[in-house]
CSV table of C-alpha atoms in Angstrom, one decimal:
chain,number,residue,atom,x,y,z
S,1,UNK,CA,20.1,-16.4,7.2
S,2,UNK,CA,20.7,-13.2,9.1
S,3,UNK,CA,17.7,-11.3,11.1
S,4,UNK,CA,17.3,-8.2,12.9
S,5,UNK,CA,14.2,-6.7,14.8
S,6,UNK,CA,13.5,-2.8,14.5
S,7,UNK,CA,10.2,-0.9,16.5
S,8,UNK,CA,7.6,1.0,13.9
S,9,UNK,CA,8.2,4.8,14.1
S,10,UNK,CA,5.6,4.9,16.9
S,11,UNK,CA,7.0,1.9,18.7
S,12,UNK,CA,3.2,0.1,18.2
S,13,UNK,CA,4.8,-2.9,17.0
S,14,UNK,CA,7.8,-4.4,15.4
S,15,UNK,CA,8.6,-6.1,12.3
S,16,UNK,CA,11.6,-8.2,12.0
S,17,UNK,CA,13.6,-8.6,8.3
S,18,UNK,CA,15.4,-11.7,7.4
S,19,UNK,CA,17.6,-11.5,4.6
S,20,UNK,CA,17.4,-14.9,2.5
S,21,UNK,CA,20.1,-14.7,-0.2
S,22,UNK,CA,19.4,-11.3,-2.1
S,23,UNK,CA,15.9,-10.6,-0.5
S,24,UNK,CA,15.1,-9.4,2.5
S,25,UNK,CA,11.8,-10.1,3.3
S,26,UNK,CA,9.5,-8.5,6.2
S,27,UNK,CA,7.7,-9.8,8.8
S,28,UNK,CA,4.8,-7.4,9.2
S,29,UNK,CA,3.6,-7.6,12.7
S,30,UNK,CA,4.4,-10.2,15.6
S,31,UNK,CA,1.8,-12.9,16.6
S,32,UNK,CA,2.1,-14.9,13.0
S,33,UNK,CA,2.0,-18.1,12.4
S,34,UNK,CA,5.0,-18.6,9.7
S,35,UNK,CA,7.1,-21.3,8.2
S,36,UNK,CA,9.4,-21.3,5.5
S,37,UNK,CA,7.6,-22.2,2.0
S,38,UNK,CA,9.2,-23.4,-1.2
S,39,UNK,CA,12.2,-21.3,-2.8
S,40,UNK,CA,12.5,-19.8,0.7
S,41,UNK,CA,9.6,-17.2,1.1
S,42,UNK,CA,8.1,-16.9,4.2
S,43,UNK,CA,4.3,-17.8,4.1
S,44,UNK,CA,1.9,-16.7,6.7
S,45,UNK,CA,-0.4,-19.3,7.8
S,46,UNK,CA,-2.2,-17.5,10.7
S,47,UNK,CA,-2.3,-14.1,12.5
S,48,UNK,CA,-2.7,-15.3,16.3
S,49,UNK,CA,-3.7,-11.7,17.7
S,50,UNK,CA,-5.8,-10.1,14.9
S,51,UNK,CA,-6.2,-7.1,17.5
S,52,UNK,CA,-2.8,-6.1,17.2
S,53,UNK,CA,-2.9,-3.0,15.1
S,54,UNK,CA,-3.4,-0.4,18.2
S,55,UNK,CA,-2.4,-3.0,20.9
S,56,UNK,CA,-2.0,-1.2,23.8
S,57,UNK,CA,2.2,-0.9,23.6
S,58,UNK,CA,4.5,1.9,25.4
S,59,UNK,CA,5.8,3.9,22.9
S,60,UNK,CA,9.1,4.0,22.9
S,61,UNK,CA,10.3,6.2,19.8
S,62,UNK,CA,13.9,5.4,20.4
S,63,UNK,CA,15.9,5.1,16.9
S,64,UNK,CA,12.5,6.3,15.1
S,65,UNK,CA,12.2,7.8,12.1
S,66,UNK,CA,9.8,10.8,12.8
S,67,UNK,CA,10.4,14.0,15.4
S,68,UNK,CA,6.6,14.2,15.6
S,69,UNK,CA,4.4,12.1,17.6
S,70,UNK,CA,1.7,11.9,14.4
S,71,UNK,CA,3.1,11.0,11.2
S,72,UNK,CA,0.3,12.0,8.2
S,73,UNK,CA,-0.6,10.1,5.9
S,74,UNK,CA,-2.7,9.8,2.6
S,75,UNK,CA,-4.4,7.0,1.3
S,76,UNK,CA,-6.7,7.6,-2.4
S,77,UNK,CA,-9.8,6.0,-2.3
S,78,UNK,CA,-10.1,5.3,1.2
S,79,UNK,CA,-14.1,5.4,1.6
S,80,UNK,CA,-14.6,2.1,1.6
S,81,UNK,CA,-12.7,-1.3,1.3
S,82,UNK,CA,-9.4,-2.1,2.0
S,83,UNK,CA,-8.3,1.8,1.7
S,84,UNK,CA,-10.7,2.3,4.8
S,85,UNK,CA,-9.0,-0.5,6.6
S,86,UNK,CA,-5.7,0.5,5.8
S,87,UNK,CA,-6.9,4.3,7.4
S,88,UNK,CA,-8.3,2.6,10.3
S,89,UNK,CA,-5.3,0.8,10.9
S,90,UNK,CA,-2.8,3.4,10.3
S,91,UNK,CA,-5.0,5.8,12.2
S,92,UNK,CA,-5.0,2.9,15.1
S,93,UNK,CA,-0.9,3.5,15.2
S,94,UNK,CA,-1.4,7.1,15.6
S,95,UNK,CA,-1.2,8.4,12.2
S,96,UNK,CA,-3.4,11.5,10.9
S,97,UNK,CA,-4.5,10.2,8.6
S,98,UNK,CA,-6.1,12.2,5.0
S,99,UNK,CA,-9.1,9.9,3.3
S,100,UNK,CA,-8.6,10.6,0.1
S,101,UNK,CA,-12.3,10.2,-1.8
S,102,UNK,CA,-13.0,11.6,-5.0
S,103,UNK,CA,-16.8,12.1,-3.8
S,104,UNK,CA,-16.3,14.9,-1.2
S,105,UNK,CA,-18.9,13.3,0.7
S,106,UNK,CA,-18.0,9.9,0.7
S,107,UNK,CA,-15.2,11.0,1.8
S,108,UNK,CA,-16.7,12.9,4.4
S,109,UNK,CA,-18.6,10.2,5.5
S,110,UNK,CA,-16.0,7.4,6.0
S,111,UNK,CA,-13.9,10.2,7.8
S,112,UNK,CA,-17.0,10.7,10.0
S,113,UNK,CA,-17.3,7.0,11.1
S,114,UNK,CA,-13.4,7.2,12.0
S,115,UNK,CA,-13.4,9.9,14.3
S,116,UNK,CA,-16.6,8.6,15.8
S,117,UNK,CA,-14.4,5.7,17.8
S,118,UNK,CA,-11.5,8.5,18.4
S,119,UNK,CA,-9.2,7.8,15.5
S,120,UNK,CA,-7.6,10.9,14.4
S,121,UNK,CA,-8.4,11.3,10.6
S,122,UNK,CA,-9.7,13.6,8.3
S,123,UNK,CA,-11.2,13.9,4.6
S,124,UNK,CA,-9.9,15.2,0.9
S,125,UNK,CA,-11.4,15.3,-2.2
S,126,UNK,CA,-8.8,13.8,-4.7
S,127,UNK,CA,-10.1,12.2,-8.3
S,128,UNK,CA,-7.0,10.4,-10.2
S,129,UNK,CA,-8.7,11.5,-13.4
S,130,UNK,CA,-8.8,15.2,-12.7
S,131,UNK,CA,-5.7,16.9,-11.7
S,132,UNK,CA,-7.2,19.9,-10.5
S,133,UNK,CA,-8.4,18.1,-7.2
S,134,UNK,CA,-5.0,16.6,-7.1
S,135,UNK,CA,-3.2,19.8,-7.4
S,136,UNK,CA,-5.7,21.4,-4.7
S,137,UNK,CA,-5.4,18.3,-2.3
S,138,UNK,CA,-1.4,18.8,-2.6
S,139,UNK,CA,-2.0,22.6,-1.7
S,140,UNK,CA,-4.4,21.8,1.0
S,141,UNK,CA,-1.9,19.4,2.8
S,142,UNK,CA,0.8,21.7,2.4
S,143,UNK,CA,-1.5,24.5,4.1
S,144,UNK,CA,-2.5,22.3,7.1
S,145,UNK,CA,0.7,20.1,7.9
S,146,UNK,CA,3.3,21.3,6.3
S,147,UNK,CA,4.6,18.0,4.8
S,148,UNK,CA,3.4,14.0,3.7
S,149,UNK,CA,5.2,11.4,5.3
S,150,UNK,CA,3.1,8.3,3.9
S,151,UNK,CA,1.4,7.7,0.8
S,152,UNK,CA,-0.2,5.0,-0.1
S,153,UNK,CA,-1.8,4.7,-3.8
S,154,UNK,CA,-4.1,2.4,-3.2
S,155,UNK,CA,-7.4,4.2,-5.4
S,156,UNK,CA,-7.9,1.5,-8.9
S,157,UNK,CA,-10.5,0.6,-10.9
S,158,UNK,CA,-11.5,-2.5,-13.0
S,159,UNK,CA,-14.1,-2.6,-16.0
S,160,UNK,CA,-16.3,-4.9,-17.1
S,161,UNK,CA,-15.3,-4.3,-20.6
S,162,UNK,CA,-11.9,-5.2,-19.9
S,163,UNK,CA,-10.9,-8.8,-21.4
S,164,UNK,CA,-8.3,-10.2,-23.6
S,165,UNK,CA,-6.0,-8.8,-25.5
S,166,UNK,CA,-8.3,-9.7,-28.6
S,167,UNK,CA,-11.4,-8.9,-27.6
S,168,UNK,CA,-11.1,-6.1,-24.7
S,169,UNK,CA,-12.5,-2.4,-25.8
S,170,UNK,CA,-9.9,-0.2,-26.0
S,171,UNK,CA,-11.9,2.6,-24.6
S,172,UNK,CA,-11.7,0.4,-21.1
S,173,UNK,CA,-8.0,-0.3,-21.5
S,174,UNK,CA,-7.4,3.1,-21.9
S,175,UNK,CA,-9.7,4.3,-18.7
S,176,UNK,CA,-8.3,1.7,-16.9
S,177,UNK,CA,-4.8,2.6,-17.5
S,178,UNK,CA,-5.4,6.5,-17.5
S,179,UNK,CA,-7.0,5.5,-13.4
S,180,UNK,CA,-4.8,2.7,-12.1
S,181,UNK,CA,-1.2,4.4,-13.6
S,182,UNK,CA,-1.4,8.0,-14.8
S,183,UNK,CA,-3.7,9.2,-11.9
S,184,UNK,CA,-1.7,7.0,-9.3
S,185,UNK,CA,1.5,9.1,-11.3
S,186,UNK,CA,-0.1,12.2,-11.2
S,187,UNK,CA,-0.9,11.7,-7.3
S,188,UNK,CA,2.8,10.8,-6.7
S,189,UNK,CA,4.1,13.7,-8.3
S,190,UNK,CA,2.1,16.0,-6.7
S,191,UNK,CA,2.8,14.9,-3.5
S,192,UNK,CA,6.6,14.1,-3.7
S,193,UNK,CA,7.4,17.7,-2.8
S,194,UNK,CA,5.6,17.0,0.5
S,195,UNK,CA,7.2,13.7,1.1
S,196,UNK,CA,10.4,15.3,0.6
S,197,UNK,CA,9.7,17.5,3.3
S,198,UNK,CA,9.2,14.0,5.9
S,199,UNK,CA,12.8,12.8,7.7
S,200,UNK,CA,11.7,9.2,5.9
S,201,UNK,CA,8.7,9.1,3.8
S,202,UNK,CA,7.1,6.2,2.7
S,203,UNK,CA,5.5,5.6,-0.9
S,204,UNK,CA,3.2,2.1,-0.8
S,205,UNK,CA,1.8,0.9,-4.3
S,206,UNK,CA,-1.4,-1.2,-3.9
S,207,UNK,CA,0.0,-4.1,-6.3
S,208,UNK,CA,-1.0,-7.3,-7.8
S,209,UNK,CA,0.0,-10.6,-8.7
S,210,UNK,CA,-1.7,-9.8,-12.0
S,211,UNK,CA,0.7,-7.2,-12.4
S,212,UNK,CA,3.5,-9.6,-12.3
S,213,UNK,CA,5.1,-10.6,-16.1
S,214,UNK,CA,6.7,-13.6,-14.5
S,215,UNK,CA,3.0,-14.8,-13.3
S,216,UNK,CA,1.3,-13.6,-16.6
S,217,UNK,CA,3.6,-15.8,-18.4
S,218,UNK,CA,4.0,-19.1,-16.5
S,219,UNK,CA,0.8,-21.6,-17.3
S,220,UNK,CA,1.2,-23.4,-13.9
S,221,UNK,CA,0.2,-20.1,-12.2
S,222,UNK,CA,-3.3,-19.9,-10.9
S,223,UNK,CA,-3.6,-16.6,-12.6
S,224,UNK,CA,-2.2,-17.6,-16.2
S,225,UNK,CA,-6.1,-17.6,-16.9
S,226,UNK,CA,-6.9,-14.3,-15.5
S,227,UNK,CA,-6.2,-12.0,-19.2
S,228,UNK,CA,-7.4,-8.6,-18.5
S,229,UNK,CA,-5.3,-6.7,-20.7
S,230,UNK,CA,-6.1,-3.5,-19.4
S,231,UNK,CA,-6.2,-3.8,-15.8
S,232,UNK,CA,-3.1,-6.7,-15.8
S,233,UNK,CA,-1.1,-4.0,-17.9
S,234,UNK,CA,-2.1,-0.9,-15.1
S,235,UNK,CA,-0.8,-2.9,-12.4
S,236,UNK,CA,2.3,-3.6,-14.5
S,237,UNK,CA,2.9,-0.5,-15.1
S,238,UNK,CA,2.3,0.2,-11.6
S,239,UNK,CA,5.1,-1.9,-10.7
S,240,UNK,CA,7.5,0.1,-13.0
S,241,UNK,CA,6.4,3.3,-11.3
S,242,UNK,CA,7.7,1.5,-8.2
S,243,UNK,CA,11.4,0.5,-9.9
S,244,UNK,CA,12.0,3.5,-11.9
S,245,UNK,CA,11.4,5.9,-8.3
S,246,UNK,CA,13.2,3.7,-5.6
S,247,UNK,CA,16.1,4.2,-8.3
S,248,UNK,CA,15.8,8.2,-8.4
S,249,UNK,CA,15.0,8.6,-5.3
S,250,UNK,CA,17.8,6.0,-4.3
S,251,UNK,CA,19.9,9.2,-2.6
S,252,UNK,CA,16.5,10.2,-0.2
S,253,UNK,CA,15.3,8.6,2.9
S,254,UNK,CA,12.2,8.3,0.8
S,255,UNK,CA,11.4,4.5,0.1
S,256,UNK,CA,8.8,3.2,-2.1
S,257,UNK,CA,7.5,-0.5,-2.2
S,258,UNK,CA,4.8,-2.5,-4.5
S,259,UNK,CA,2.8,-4.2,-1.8
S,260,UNK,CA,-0.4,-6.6,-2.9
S,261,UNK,CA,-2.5,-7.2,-0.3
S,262,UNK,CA,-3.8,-11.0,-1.4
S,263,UNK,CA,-6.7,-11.9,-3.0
S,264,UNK,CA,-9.4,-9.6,-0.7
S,265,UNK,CA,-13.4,-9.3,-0.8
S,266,UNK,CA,-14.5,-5.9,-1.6
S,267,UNK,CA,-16.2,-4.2,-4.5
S,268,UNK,CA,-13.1,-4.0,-7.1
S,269,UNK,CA,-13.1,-8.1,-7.0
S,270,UNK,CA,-16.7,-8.0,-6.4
S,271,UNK,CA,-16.0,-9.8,-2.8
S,272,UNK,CA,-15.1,-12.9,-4.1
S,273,UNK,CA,-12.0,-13.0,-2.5
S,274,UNK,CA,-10.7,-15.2,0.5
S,275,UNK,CA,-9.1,-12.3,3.2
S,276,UNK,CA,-11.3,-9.9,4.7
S,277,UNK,CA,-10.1,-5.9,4.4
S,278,UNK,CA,-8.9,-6.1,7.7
S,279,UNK,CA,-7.1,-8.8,6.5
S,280,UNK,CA,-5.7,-7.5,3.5
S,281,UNK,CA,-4.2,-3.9,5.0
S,282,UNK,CA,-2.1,-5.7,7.1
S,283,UNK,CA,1.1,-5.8,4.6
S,284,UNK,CA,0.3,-2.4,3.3
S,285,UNK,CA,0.1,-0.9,6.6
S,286,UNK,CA,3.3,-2.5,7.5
S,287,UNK,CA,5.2,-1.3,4.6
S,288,UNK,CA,3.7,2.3,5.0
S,289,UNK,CA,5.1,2.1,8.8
S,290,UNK,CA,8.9,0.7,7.7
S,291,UNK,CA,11.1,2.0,10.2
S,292,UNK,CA,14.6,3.5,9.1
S,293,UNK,CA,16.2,0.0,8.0
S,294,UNK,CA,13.2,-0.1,5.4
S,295,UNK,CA,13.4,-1.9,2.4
S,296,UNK,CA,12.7,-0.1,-0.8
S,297,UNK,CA,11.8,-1.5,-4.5
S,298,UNK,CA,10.1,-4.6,-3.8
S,299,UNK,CA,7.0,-6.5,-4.9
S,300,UNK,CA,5.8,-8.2,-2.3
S,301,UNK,CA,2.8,-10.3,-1.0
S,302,UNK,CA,1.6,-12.2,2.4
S,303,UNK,CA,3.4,-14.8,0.7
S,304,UNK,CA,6.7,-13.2,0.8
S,305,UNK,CA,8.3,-11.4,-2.5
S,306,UNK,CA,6.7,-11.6,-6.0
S,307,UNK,CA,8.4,-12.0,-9.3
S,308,UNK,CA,8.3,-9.0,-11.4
């Protein structure tokens, strides 16, 4: 087992990789609870500072990956939910941070409620399903900063009409899929030129054990049960999104990840879940923060790494 310690690019925090056979699984943010779990992941039984996104640290840039003091980021569909979390958090490190809404005032208003406790972020109206907005959100980050340096796709829909294979409406499948995977593709592509433009950007896929084949198809899983062929086959193809780019852009600093934030109560799973938001933007906060040892093309969860 071989581990190593590296500072955040704002020196907020560190995370610390250990390398267990061919993974190298991250540790996302000190003050955990962890033991080793079956098969080796690591599996986090209990944050013992919950405070310590923003924790009142020195920071000492030394080895980071960013010349200026306030990366920017974008993160779709952060108005509510765990994509506001994941702002205030990443706004907490001293990120600018772009709330990407595709109500303008929604978006407006959850922007509004950042910057009234000092967090520096602002608001852009961006719709997955209408790449005119994308296309003018690119433009309009391009005109104000010049360049992206973290992008996380976290905006995704479910549907109530989504089911089975045999019984789910196509037209849901097929809205589900055009939201969760061709907007989330559309969004990329539109903002790679922008990322390319960052000394190390950072691509983080708001994933799910649902997407995982492995799961799907094993009946002692706890989501064997869970056939939503529409919203199961997004997330897949989510994952694929993540694979297919860490391999082209394998020659860039860029580095993209599928990160699944657990099982978390908010509107999408109709808060039935067990983490709270602030809970569940920890690992995609941590991801989108990777300092320049950062892994790239992994599916991972608090648990450790998912099977694809």
């Amino acid at each position: 087992m071989e581990s190593f310690g590296k500072q955040n690019l704002n020196g907020r925090f560190e995370y610390c990789v250990q390398r267990h056979g061919r993974a190298r699984l991250t540790r996302p943010f000190p003050g955990l609870q962890v033991e080793w779990g079956r098969r080796g992941h690591k599996r986090i039984l209990k944050a013992k500072d919950p405070s310590y996104i923003g924790a009142d640290t020195a920071p000492t840039i030394e080895g980071s990956r960013m010349a200026n003091p306030k990366p920017i980021a974008l993160v779709t569909g952060a108005n509510k939910g765990i994509g506001l979390e994941i702002a205030r958090q990443l706004a907490g490190t001293d990120v600018t941070v772009i709330i990407g809404a595709r109500d303008r005032d929604r978006g407006r208003k959850a922007a509004d409620e950042l910057l009234s406790i000092g967090l520096p972020v602002e608001s852009v109206e961006i719709d997955l399903n209408d790449e005119v907005t994308i296309a003018a959100a690119a433009e309009h980050i391009a005109a104000r900063h010049g360049r992206l340096d973290i992008l996380v796709n976290n905006a995704g829909i479910v549907d109530g009409a989504d089911g089975p294979p045999t019984t789910a409406s196509t037209r849901a499948v097929r809205r589900v899929m055009e939201t969760n995977f061709i907007g989330t593709l559309a969004v990329t592509q539109a903002m790679l030129p922008l990322l390319r433009k960052s000394p190390a950007g950072r691509i983080v896929n708001l994933a799910t054990s649902l997407g995982s084949l492995a799961i799907n198809s094993d009946p002692a899983s706890p989501y064997y049960s869970a056939r939503l062929i529409g919203y199961n086959a997004s997330k897949a193809a989510l994952n694929m999104l993540t694979v297919q780019l860490t391999a082209e852009l394998r020659d860039t600093p860029i580095v993209v990840n599928s990160v699944s934030p657990g099982y978390v109560k908010t509107d999408l799973t109709g808060h039935t879940g067990f983490m709270t938001p602030d809970e569940g933007a920890r690992l995609p906060v941590a991801y989108a923060l990777l300092g320049e040892d950062a892994v790239s093309g992994r599916f991972v969860e608090p648990d450790g790494e998912t099977p694809w």
